[in-house]
PDB file of C-alpha atoms in Angstrom:
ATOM      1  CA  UNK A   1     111.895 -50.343  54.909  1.00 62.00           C
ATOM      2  CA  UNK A   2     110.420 -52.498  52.014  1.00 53.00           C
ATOM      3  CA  UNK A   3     110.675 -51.405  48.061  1.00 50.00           C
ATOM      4  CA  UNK A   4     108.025 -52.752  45.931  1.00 50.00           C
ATOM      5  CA  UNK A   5     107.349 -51.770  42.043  1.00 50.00           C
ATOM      6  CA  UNK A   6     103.907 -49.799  41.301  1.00 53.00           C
ATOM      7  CA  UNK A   7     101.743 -52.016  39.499  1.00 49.00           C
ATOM      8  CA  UNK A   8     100.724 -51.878  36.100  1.00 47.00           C
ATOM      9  CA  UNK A   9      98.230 -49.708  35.779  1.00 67.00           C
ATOM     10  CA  UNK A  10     100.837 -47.285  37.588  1.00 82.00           C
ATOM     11  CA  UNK A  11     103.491 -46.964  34.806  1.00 93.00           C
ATOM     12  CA  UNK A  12     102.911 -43.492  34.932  1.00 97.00           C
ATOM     13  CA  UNK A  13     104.813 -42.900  38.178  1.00 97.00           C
ATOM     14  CA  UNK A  14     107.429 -45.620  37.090  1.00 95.00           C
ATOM     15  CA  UNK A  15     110.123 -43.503  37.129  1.00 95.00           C
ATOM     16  CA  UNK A  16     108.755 -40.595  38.719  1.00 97.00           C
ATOM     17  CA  UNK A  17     110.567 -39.046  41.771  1.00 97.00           C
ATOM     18  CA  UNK A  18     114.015 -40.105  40.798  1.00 95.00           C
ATOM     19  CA  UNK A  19     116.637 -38.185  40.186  1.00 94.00           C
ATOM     20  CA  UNK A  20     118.114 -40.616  37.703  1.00 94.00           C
ATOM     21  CA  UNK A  21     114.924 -41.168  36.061  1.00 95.00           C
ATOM     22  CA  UNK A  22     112.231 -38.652  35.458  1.00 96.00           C
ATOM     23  CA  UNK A  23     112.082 -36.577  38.361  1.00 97.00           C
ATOM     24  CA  UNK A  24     109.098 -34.478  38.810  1.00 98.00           C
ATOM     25  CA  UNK A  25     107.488 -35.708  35.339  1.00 98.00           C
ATOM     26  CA  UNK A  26     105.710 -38.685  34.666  1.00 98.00           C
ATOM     27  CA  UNK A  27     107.020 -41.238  33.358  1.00 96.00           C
ATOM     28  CA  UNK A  28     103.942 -42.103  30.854  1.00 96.00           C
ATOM     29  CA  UNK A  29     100.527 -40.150  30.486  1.00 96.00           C
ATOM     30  CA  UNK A  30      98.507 -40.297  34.037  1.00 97.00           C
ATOM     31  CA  UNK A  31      94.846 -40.447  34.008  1.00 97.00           C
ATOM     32  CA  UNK A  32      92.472 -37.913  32.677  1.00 97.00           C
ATOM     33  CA  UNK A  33      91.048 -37.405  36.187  1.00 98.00           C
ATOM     34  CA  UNK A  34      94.419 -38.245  37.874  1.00 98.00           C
ATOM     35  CA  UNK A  35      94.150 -34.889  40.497  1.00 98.00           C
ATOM     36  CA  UNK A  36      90.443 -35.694  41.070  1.00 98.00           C
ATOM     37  CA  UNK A  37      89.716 -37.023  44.653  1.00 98.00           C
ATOM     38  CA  UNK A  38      89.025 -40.864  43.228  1.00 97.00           C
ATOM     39  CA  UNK A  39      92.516 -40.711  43.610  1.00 98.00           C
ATOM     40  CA  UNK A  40      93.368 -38.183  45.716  1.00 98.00           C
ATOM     41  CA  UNK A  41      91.479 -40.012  48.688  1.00 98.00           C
ATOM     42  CA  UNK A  42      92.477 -43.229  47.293  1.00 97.00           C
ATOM     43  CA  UNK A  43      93.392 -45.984  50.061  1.00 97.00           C
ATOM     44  CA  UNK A  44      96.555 -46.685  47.852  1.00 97.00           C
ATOM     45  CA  UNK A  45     100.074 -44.491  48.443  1.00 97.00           C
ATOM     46  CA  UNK A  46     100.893 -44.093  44.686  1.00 97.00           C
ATOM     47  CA  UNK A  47      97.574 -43.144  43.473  1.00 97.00           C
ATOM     48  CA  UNK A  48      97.322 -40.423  46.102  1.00 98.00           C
ATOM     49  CA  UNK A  49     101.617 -39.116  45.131  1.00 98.00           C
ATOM     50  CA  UNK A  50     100.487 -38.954  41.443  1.00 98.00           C
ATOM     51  CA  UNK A  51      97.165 -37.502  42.509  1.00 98.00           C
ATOM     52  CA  UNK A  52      99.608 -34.810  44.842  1.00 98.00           C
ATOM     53  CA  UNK A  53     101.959 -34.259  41.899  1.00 98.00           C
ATOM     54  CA  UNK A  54      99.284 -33.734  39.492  1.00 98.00           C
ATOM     55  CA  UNK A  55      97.441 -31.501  41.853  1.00 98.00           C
ATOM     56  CA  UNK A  56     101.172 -29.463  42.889  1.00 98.00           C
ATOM     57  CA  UNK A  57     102.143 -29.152  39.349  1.00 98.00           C
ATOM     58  CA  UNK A  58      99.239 -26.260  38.610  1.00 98.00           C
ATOM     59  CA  UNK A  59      99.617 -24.771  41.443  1.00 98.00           C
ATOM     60  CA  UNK A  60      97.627 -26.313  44.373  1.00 98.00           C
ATOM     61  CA  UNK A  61      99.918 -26.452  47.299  1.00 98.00           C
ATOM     62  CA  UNK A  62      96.780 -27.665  49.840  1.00 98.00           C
ATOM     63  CA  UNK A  63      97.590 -30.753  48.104  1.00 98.00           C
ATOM     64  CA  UNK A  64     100.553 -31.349  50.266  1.00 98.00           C
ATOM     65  CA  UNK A  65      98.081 -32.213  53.454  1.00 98.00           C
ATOM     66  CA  UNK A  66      97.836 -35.852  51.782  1.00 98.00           C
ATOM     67  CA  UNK A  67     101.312 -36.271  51.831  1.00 98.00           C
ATOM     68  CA  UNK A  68     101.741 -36.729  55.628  1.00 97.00           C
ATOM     69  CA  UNK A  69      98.622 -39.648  54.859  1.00 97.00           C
ATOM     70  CA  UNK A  70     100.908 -41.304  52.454  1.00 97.00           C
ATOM     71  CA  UNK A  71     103.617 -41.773  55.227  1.00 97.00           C
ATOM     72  CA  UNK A  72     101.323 -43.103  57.544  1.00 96.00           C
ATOM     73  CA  UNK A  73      99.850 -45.464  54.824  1.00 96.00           C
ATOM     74  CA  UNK A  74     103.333 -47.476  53.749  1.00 95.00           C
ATOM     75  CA  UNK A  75     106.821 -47.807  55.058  1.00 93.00           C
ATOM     76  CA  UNK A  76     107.533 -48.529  51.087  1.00 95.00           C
ATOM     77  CA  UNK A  77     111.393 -46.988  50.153  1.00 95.00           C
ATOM     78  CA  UNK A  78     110.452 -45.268  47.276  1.00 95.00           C
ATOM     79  CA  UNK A  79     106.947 -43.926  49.034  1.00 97.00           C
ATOM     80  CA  UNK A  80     108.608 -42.159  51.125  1.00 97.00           C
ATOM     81  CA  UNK A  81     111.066 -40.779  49.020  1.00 97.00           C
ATOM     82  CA  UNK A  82     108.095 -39.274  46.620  1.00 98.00           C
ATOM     83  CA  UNK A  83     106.300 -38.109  49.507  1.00 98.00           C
ATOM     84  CA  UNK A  84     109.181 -36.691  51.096  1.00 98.00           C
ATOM     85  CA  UNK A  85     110.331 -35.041  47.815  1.00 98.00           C
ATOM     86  CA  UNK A  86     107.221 -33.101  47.016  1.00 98.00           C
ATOM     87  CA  UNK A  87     107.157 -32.291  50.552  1.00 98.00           C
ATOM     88  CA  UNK A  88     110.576 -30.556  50.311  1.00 98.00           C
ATOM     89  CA  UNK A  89     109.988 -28.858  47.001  1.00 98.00           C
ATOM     90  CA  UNK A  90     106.453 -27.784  47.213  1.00 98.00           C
ATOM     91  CA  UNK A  91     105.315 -27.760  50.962  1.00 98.00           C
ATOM     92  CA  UNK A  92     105.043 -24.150  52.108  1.00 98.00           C
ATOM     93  CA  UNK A  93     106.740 -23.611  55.245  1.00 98.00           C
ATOM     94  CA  UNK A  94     104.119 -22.597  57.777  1.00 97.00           C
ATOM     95  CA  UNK A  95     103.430 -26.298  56.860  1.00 98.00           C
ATOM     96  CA  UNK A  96     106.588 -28.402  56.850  1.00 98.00           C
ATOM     97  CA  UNK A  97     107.941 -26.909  59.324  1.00 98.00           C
ATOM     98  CA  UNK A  98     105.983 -28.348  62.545  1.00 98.00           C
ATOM     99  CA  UNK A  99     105.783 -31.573  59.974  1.00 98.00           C
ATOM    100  CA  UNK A 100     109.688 -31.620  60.156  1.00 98.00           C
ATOM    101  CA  UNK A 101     109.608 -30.817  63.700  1.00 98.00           C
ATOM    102  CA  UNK A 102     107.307 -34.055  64.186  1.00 97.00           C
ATOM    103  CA  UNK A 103     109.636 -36.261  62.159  1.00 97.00           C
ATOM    104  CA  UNK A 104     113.287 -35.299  64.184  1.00 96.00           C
ATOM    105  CA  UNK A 105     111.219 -35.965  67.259  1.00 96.00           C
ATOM    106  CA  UNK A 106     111.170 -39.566  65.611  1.00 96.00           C
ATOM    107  CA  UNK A 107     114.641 -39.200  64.229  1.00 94.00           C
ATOM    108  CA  UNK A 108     115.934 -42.737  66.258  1.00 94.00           C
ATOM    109  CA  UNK A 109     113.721 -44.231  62.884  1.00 94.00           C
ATOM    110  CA  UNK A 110     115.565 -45.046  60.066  1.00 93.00           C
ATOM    111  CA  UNK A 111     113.125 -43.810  57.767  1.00 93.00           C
ATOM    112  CA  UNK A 112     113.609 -40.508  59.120  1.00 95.00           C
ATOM    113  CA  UNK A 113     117.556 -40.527  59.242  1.00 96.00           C
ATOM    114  CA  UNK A 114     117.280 -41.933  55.348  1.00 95.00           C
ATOM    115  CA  UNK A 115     114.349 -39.577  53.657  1.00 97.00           C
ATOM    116  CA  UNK A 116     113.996 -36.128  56.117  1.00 98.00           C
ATOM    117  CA  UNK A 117     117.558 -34.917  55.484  1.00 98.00           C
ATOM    118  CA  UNK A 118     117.207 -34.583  51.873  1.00 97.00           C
ATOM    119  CA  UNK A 119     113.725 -33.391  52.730  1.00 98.00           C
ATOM    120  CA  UNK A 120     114.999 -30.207  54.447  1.00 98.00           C
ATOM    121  CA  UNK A 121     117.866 -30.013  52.059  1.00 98.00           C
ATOM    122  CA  UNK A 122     115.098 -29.517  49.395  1.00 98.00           C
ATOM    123  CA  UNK A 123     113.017 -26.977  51.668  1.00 98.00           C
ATOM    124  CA  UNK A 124     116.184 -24.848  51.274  1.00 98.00           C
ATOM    125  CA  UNK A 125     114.797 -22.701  54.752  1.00 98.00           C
ATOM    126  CA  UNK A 126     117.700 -21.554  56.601  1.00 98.00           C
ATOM    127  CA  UNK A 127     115.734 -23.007  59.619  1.00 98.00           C
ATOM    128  CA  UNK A 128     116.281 -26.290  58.538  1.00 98.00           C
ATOM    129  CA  UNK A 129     119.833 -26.628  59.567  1.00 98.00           C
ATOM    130  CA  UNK A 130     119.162 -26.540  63.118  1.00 98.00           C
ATOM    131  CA  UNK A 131     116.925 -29.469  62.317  1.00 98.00           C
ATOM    132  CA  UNK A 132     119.180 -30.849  60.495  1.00 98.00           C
ATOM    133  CA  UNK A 133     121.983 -30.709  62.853  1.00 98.00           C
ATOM    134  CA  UNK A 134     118.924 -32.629  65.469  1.00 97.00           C
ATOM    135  CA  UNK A 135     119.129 -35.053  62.822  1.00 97.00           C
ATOM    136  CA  UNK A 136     122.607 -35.705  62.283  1.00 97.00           C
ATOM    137  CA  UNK A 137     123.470 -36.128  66.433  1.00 94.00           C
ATOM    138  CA  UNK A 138     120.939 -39.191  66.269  1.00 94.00           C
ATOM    139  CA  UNK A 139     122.282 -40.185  62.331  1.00 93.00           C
ATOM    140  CA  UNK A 140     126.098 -40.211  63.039  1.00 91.00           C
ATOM    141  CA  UNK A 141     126.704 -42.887  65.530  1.00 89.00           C
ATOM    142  CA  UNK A 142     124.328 -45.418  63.089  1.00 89.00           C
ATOM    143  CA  UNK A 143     126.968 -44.353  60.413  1.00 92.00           C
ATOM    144  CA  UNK A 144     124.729 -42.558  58.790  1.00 94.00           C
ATOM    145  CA  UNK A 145     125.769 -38.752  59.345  1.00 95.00           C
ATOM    146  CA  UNK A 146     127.726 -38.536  55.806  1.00 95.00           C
ATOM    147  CA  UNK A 147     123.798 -38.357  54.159  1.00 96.00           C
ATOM    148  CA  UNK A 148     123.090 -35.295  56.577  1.00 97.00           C
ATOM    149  CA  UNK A 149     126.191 -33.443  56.372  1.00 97.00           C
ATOM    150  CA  UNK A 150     126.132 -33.841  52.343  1.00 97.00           C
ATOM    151  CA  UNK A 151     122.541 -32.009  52.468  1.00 98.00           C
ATOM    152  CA  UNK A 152     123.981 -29.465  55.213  1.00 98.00           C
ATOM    153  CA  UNK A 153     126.595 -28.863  52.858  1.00 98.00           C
ATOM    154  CA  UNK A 154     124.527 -28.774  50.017  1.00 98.00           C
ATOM    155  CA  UNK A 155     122.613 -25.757  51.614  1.00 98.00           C
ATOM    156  CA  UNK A 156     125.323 -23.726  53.484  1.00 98.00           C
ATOM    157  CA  UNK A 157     128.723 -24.363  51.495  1.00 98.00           C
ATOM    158  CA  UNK A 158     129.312 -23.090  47.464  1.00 97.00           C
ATOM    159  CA  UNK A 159     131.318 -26.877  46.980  1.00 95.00           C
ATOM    160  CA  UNK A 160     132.043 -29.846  49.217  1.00 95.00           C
ATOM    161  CA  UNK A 161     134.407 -28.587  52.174  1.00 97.00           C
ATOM    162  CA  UNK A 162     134.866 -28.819  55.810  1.00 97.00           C
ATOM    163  CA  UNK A 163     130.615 -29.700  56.156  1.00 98.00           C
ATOM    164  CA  UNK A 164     130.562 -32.166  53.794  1.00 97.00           C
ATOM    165  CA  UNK A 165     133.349 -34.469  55.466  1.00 96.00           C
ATOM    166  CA  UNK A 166     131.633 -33.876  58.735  1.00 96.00           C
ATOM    167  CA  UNK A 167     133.366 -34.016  62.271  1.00 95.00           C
ATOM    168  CA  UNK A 168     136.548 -34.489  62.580  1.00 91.00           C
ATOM    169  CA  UNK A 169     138.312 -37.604  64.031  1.00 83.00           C
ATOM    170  CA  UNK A 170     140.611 -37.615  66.667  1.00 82.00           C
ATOM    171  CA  UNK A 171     142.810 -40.487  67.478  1.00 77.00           C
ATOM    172  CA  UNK A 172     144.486 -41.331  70.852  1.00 72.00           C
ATOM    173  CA  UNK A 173     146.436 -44.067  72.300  1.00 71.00           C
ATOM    174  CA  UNK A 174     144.374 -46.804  74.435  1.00 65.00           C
ATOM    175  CA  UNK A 175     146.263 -46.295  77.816  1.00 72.00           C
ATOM    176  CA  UNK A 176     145.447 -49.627  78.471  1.00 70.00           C
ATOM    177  CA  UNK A 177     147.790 -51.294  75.892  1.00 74.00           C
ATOM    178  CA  UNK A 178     151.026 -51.529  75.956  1.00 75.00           C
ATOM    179  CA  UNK A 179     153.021 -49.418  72.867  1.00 70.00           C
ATOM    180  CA  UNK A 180     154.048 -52.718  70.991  1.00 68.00           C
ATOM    181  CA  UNK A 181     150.025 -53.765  71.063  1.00 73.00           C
ATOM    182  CA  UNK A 182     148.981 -49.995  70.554  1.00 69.00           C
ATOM    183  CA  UNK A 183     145.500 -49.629  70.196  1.00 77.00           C
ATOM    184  CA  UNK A 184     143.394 -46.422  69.534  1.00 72.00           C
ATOM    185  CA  UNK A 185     140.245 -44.676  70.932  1.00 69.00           C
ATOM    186  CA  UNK A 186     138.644 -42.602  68.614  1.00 74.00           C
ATOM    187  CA  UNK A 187     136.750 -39.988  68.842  1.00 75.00           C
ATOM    188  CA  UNK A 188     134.515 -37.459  66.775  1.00 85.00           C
ATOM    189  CA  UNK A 189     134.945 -33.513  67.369  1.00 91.00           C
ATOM    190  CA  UNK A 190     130.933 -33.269  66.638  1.00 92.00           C
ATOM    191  CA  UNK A 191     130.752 -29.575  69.175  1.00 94.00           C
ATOM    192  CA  UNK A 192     133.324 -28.300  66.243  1.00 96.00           C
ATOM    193  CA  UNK A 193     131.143 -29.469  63.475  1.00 97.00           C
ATOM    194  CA  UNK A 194     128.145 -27.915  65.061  1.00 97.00           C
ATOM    195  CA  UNK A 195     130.053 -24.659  65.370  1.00 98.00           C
ATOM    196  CA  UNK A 196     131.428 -24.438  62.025  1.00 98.00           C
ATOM    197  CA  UNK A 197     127.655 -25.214  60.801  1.00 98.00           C
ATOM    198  CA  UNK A 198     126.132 -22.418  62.961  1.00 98.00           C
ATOM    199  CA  UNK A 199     129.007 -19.935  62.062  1.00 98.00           C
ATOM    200  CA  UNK A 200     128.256 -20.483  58.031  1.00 98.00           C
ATOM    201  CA  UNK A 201     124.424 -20.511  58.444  1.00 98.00           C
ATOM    202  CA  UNK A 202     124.775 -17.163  59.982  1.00 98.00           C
ATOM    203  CA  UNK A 203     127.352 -15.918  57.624  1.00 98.00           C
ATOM    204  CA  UNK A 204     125.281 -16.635  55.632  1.00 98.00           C
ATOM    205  CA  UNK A 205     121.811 -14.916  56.284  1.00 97.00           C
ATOM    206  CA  UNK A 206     123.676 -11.918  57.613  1.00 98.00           C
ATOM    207  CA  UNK A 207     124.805 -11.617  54.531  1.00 97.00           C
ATOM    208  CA  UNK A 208     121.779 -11.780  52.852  1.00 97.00           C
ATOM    209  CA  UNK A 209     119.491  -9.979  55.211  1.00 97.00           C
ATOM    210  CA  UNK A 210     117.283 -12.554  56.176  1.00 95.00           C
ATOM    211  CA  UNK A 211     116.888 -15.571  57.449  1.00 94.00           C
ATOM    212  CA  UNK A 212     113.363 -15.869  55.511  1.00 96.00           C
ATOM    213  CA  UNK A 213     114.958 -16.457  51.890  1.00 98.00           C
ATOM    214  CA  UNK A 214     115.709 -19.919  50.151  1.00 98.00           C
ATOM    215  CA  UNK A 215     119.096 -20.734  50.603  1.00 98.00           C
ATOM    216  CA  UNK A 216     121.211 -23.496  48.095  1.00 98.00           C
ATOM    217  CA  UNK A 217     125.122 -23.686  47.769  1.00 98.00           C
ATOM    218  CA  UNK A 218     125.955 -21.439  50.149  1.00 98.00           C
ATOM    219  CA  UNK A 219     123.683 -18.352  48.503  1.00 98.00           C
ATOM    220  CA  UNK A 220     120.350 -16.966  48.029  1.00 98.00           C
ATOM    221  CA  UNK A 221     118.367 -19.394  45.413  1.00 98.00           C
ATOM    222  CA  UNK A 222     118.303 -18.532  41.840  1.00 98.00           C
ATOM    223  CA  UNK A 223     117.148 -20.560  38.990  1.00 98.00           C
ATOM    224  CA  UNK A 224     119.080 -18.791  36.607  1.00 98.00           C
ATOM    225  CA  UNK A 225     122.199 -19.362  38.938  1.00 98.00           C
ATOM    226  CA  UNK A 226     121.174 -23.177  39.147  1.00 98.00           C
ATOM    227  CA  UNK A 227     120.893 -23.748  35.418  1.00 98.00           C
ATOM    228  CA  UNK A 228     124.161 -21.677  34.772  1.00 98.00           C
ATOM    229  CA  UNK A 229     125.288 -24.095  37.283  1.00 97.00           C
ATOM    230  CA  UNK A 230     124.212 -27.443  35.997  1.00 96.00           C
ATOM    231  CA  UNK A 231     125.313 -26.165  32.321  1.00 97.00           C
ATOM    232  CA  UNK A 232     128.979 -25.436  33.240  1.00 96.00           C
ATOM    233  CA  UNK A 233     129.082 -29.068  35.414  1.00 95.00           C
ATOM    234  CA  UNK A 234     127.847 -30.608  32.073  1.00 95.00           C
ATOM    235  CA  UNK A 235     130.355 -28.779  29.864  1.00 94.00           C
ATOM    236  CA  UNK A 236     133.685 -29.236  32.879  1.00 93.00           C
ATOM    237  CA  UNK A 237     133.283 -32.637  34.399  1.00 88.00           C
ATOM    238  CA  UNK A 238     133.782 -35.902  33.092  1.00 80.00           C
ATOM    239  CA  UNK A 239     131.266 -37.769  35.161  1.00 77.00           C
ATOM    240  CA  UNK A 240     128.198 -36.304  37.423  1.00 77.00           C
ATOM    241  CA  UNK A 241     129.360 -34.376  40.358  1.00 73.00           C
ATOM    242  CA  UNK A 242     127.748 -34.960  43.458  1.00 77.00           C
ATOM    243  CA  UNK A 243     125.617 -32.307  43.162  1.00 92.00           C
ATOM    244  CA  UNK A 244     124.692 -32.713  39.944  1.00 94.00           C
ATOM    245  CA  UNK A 245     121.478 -34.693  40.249  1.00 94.00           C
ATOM    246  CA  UNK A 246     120.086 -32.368  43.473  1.00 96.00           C
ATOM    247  CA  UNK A 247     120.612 -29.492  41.139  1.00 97.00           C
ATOM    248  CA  UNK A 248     118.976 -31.227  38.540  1.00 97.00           C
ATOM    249  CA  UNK A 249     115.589 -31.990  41.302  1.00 98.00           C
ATOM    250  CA  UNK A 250     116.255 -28.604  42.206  1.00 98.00           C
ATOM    251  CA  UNK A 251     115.589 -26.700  38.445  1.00 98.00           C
ATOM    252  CA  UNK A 252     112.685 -29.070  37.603  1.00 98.00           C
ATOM    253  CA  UNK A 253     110.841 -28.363  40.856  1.00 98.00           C
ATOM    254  CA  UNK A 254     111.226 -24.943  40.606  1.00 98.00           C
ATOM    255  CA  UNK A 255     110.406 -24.024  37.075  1.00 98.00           C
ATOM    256  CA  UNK A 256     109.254 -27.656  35.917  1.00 98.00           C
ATOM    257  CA  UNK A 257     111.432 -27.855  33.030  1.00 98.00           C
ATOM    258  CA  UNK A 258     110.982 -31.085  31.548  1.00 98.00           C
ATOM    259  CA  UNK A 259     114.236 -32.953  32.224  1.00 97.00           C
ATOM    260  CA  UNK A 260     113.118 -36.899  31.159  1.00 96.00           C
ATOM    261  CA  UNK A 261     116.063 -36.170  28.665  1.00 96.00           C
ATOM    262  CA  UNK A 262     118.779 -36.116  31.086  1.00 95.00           C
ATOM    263  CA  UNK A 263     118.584 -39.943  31.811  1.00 94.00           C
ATOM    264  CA  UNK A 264     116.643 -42.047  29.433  1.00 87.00           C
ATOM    265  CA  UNK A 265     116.287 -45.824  29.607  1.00 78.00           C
ATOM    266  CA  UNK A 266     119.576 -46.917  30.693  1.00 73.00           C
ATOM    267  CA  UNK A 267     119.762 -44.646  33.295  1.00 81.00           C
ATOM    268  CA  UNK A 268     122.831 -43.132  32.220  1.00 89.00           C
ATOM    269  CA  UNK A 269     123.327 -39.063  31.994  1.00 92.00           C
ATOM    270  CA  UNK A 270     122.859 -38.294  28.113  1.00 94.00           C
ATOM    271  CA  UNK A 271     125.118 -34.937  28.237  1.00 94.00           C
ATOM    272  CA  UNK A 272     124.089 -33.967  24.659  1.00 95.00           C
ATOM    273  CA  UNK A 273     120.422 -33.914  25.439  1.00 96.00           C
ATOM    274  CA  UNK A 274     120.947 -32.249  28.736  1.00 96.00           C
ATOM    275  CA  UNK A 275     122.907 -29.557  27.439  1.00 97.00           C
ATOM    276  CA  UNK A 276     120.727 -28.439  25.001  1.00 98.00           C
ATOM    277  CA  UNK A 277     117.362 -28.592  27.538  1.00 98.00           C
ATOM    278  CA  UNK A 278     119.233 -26.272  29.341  1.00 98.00           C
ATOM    279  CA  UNK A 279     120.301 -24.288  26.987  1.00 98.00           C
ATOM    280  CA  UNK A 280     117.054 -23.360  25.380  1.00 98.00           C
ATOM    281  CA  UNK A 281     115.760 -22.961  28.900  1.00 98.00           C
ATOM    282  CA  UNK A 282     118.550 -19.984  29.697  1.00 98.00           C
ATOM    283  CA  UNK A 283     118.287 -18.966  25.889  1.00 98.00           C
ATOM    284  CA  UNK A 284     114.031 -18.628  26.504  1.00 98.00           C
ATOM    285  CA  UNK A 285     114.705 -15.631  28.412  1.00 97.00           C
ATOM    286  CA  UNK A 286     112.503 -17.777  31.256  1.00 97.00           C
ATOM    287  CA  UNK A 287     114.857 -17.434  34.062  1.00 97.00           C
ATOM    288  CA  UNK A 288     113.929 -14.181  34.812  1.00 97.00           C
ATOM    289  CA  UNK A 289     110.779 -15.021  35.964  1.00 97.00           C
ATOM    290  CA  UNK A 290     111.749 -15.859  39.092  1.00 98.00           C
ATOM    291  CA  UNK A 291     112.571 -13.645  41.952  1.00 98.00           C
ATOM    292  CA  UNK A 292     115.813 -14.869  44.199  1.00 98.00           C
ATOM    293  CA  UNK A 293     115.385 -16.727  47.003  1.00 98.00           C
ATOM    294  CA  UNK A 294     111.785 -17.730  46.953  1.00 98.00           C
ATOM    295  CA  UNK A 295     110.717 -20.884  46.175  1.00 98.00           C
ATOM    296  CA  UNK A 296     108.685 -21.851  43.252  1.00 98.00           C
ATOM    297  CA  UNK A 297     107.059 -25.647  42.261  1.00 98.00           C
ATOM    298  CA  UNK A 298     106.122 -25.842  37.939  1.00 98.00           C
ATOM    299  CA  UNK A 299     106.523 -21.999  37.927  1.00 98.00           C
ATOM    300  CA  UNK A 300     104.079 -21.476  40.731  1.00 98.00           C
ATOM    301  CA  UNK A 301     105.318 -19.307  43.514  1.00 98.00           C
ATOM    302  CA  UNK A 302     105.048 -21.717  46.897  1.00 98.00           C
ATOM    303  CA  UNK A 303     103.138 -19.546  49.316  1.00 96.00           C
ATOM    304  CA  UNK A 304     105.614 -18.002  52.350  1.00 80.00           C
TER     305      UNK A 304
END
């Protein structure tokens, strides 16, 4: 995939779609007419994402039709990781899920193995992991199954553990060498892993009653659970956690909280700042406005 900067009449997206940057905000002041179909229907990827974005953030989830467009349009790194983002956070699922079923069919394609995992990882649909386990059979022998499991684990398990470091290795003695030239054939227990990743996911909605609820961290979503979350990492750990910055995505999409403070400039995490954005967030009383394990994008509910 290529990576190319937005030009500069684009400096409102600069640092849009990163979790290190600005996430689901932009990074300057779009146009006024930014949702309107002059750039909606643009020819050009980013106009159409900040078109999308501007057009998801009150509430219009039709606009993530276009965002299957973008795809096609550019194999551009950080185009697909906007379109794939507001895909995972604001698509509704009658939607993304034949999308996602589209993509593993393609999941030999690097793009797919680099941008759908965290795609379904932001869904948060317990159907996902059986996509996401697709994924990972075609991902792990390219080396890149530690990206999958991490967003499998990320769904199904409360902290890194037995999904996160992914299949086992076994080691046995090449029968072929002699002992004093001992070499090794190793393999990968990946039947276990599957097992251990069906057995959670159906601990899991068995426990909750459904297998129609957003699931993060091995529970039902809840923002007020996620910012509780993200304020005890900031208060506990030393540096960012590897979760951190998904929770981070995760709050802004849902409620869109305004979290540009978190990483200014430098692109280091400003704990100060991001303690007190979430603390006036829980203090607002806000949380409460949304239900458990349904997904919301800017406060809007995402439509079932």
């Amino acid at each position: 995939m290529t990576s190319t900067d937005q030009s500069a009449e684009r400096t409102y997206l600069d640092r849009t779609f990163r979790a290190l940057a600005d996430g689901f905000q932009f990074s300057s002041t779009p146009p006024d007419d930014i949702a309107s179909d002059r750039y909606y229907r643009s020819s050009d990827p980013w106009e159409v994402l900040g078109a999308t974005l501007a057009r998801l953030q009150n509430g219009d989830f039709d606009a993530t039709d276009a965002l299957p467009r973008v795809m096609d349009m550019s194999d551009d790194a950080l185009v697909w990781n906007g379109a794939t983002q507001l895909l995972g956070f604001a698509c509704p699922w009658s939607r993304l899920q034949p999308l996602a079923r589209r993509l593993i069919a393609m999941r030999q394609e690097v793009e797919v193995q680099l941008y759908v995992p965290e795609m379904l990882e932001a869904s948060m649909a317990p159907w996902a992991v059986e996509l996401l386990l697709e994924l990972h059979d075609a991902a792990f022998p390219e080396g890149r199954g530690p990206l999958v499991q991490s967003c499998l684990s990320r769904l199904l398990e409360p902290q890194a553990d037995a999904i996160d470091a992914g299949p086992e290795e076994v080691r046995e003695l090449d029968p072929d060498y002699p002992e004093d030239l001992a070499e090794y054939i190793v393999t990968y227990r990946t039947d276990k892993f599957r097992d251990l990743v069906h057995a959670q996911k159906t601990a899991l909605t068995t426990r909750l009653g459904s297998d129609m609820v957003a699931i993060a961290e091995g529970d039902i979503f809840s923002v007020a659970a996620t910012a509780e979350r993200l304020l005890n990492r900031l208060h506990t750990e030393a540096d960012r956690s590897g979760r951190f910055d998904f929770e981070r995505m995760r709050l802004e999409a849902a409620t869109g909280l305004d979290c540009r403070g978190f990483y200014p400039r430098d692109w280091h995490l400003q704990k100060l700042p991001a303690i007190a954005i979430i603390d006036d967030f829980l203090e607002s009383g806000r949380a409460v406005d949304f239900e458990p394990g349904k997904r919301y994008f800017f406060g809007h509910r995402v439509p079932d």
